[in-house]
């Protein structure tokens, strides 16, 4: 394992043990639940957007594995202060990286700490853990109440 992989592993463990933005968010303007039926991860994400559509506050609650919890924590760190359009760009970059797509290297360079998940594509069953709360935020921003990692389910 390389030094950078060790650093990334430690970052994921740190955010899993002590997640940022974990808890309720009174007065949320947007919310959605996300479930991964294959492993049992289940989260609720809440957002507060201002009049200009900027995410000013965000939180998540629920239960799940270290990967899903760390992904939610790092994602919310990254999206606070961003617009919906910024979130969509980040969403696409993150998906490209965790799925090991052809543009993953370029996308990884734009992700900052979220690049910690760059090797997750090697473990296909863990990809759904990493993307669960991303889909929940996307659903919340679209006014949908639920998100799922399963094909054909509301996203």
XYZ file of C-alpha atoms in Angstrom:
155
model
C 0.000 0.000 0.000
C 1.386 3.433 -0.921
C 1.761 6.369 1.446
C -1.123 8.184 -0.272
C -3.382 5.127 0.117
C -2.512 5.043 3.833
C -3.373 8.740 4.146
C -6.657 8.209 2.317
C -7.527 5.197 4.468
C -6.846 7.222 7.630
C -9.002 10.118 6.363
C -11.917 7.745 5.721
C -11.533 6.151 9.157
C -11.341 9.573 10.825
C -14.570 10.766 9.157
C -16.277 7.466 9.965
C -15.383 7.633 13.659
C -16.107 11.363 14.030
C -18.349 12.417 11.164
C -18.894 16.106 10.511
C -22.449 17.401 10.082
C -23.975 14.378 11.810
C -27.274 15.137 13.520
C -30.489 17.030 12.924
C -30.926 20.316 11.091
C -33.939 22.316 12.289
C -35.458 24.461 9.573
C -34.078 22.425 6.686
C -35.426 23.534 3.307
C -34.663 20.240 1.542
C -34.476 16.642 2.773
C -34.352 13.105 1.435
C -33.829 9.601 2.765
C -31.314 7.280 1.163
C -31.273 3.512 1.498
C -28.927 0.808 0.273
C -30.965 -2.390 0.600
C -27.969 -4.624 -0.163
C -26.039 -3.684 2.960
C -28.610 -1.926 5.137
C -27.150 1.590 5.048
C -29.932 4.094 5.701
C -29.530 7.864 6.012
C -31.547 11.056 6.031
C -29.878 14.168 4.589
C -31.073 17.695 5.269
C -30.059 20.934 3.602
C -30.682 24.632 4.111
C -30.477 26.619 0.913
C -30.592 30.401 0.798
C -32.644 32.494 -1.635
C -29.842 32.257 -4.210
C -29.815 28.450 -4.111
C -26.564 28.175 -2.153
C -26.281 25.304 0.324
C -25.661 27.124 3.621
C -26.036 24.225 6.060
C -26.271 20.460 5.744
C -26.560 17.424 7.983
C -27.115 13.694 7.906
C -28.398 11.081 10.326
C -28.728 7.344 10.171
C -26.765 4.142 10.206
C -24.303 2.594 7.835
C -20.822 1.325 7.241
C -17.592 3.288 7.558
C -17.501 4.044 3.815
C -21.025 5.475 3.642
C -20.613 7.534 6.811
C -17.223 8.941 5.787
C -18.489 9.715 2.287
C -21.456 11.651 3.685
C -19.232 13.561 6.104
C -16.652 14.551 3.488
C -19.326 15.336 0.893
C -21.189 17.715 3.186
C -17.915 19.440 4.057
C -17.414 19.978 0.337
C -20.933 21.126 -0.628
C -21.609 23.733 2.044
C -21.270 27.119 0.376
C -21.867 25.729 -3.108
C -24.711 26.139 -5.562
C -26.851 23.353 -7.005
C -24.826 23.538 -10.217
C -21.587 23.232 -8.253
C -23.015 20.192 -6.477
C -23.872 18.575 -9.833
C -20.302 19.063 -11.076
C -18.947 17.572 -7.855
C -21.487 14.725 -8.076
C -20.346 13.834 -11.600
C -16.667 14.003 -10.678
C -17.177 11.834 -7.596
C -19.139 9.241 -9.561
C -16.483 9.135 -12.254
C -13.797 8.504 -9.642
C -15.598 5.888 -7.529
C -16.684 3.978 -10.623
C -13.191 4.094 -12.163
C -14.457 5.772 -15.324
C -12.295 6.942 -18.232
C -12.101 10.511 -16.891
C -11.398 9.436 -13.298
C -7.871 10.819 -13.136
C -8.942 14.285 -14.288
C -11.964 14.227 -11.973
C -9.833 13.096 -9.037
C -7.675 16.196 -9.358
C -10.773 18.357 -8.771
C -12.056 16.485 -5.717
C -9.652 17.486 -2.963
C -10.185 15.293 0.116
C -12.964 13.407 -1.670
C -10.226 11.773 -3.747
C -9.831 9.489 -0.712
C -12.441 7.287 -2.399
C -10.475 6.910 -5.642
C -9.673 3.228 -5.118
C -13.192 2.194 -4.169
C -13.989 1.108 -7.749
C -11.867 -1.988 -7.047
C -14.627 -3.099 -4.644
C -17.902 -2.848 -6.604
C -20.121 -3.645 -3.624
C -18.605 -0.666 -1.756
C -19.298 1.828 -4.556
C -22.969 1.908 -3.571
C -21.955 2.683 0.002
C -19.840 5.611 -1.161
C -22.541 7.110 -3.406
C -25.627 6.648 -1.220
C -25.738 10.064 0.459
C -24.709 11.737 -2.792
C -27.900 10.393 -4.353
C -29.867 11.491 -1.300
C -28.590 15.072 -1.630
C -29.333 15.014 -5.346
C -32.873 13.795 -4.605
C -33.353 16.429 -1.909
C -32.299 19.181 -4.318
C -34.757 17.821 -6.897
C -37.605 17.861 -4.354
C -37.742 14.073 -4.082
C -38.125 12.422 -0.676
C -36.184 9.203 -1.326
C -33.050 7.945 -3.017
C -31.757 4.446 -3.605
C -28.617 2.861 -4.945
C -30.657 0.324 -6.940
C -31.355 0.629 -10.662
C -34.898 1.653 -11.432
C -35.431 3.068 -7.952
C -35.969 6.765 -7.373
C -32.635 8.559 -7.539
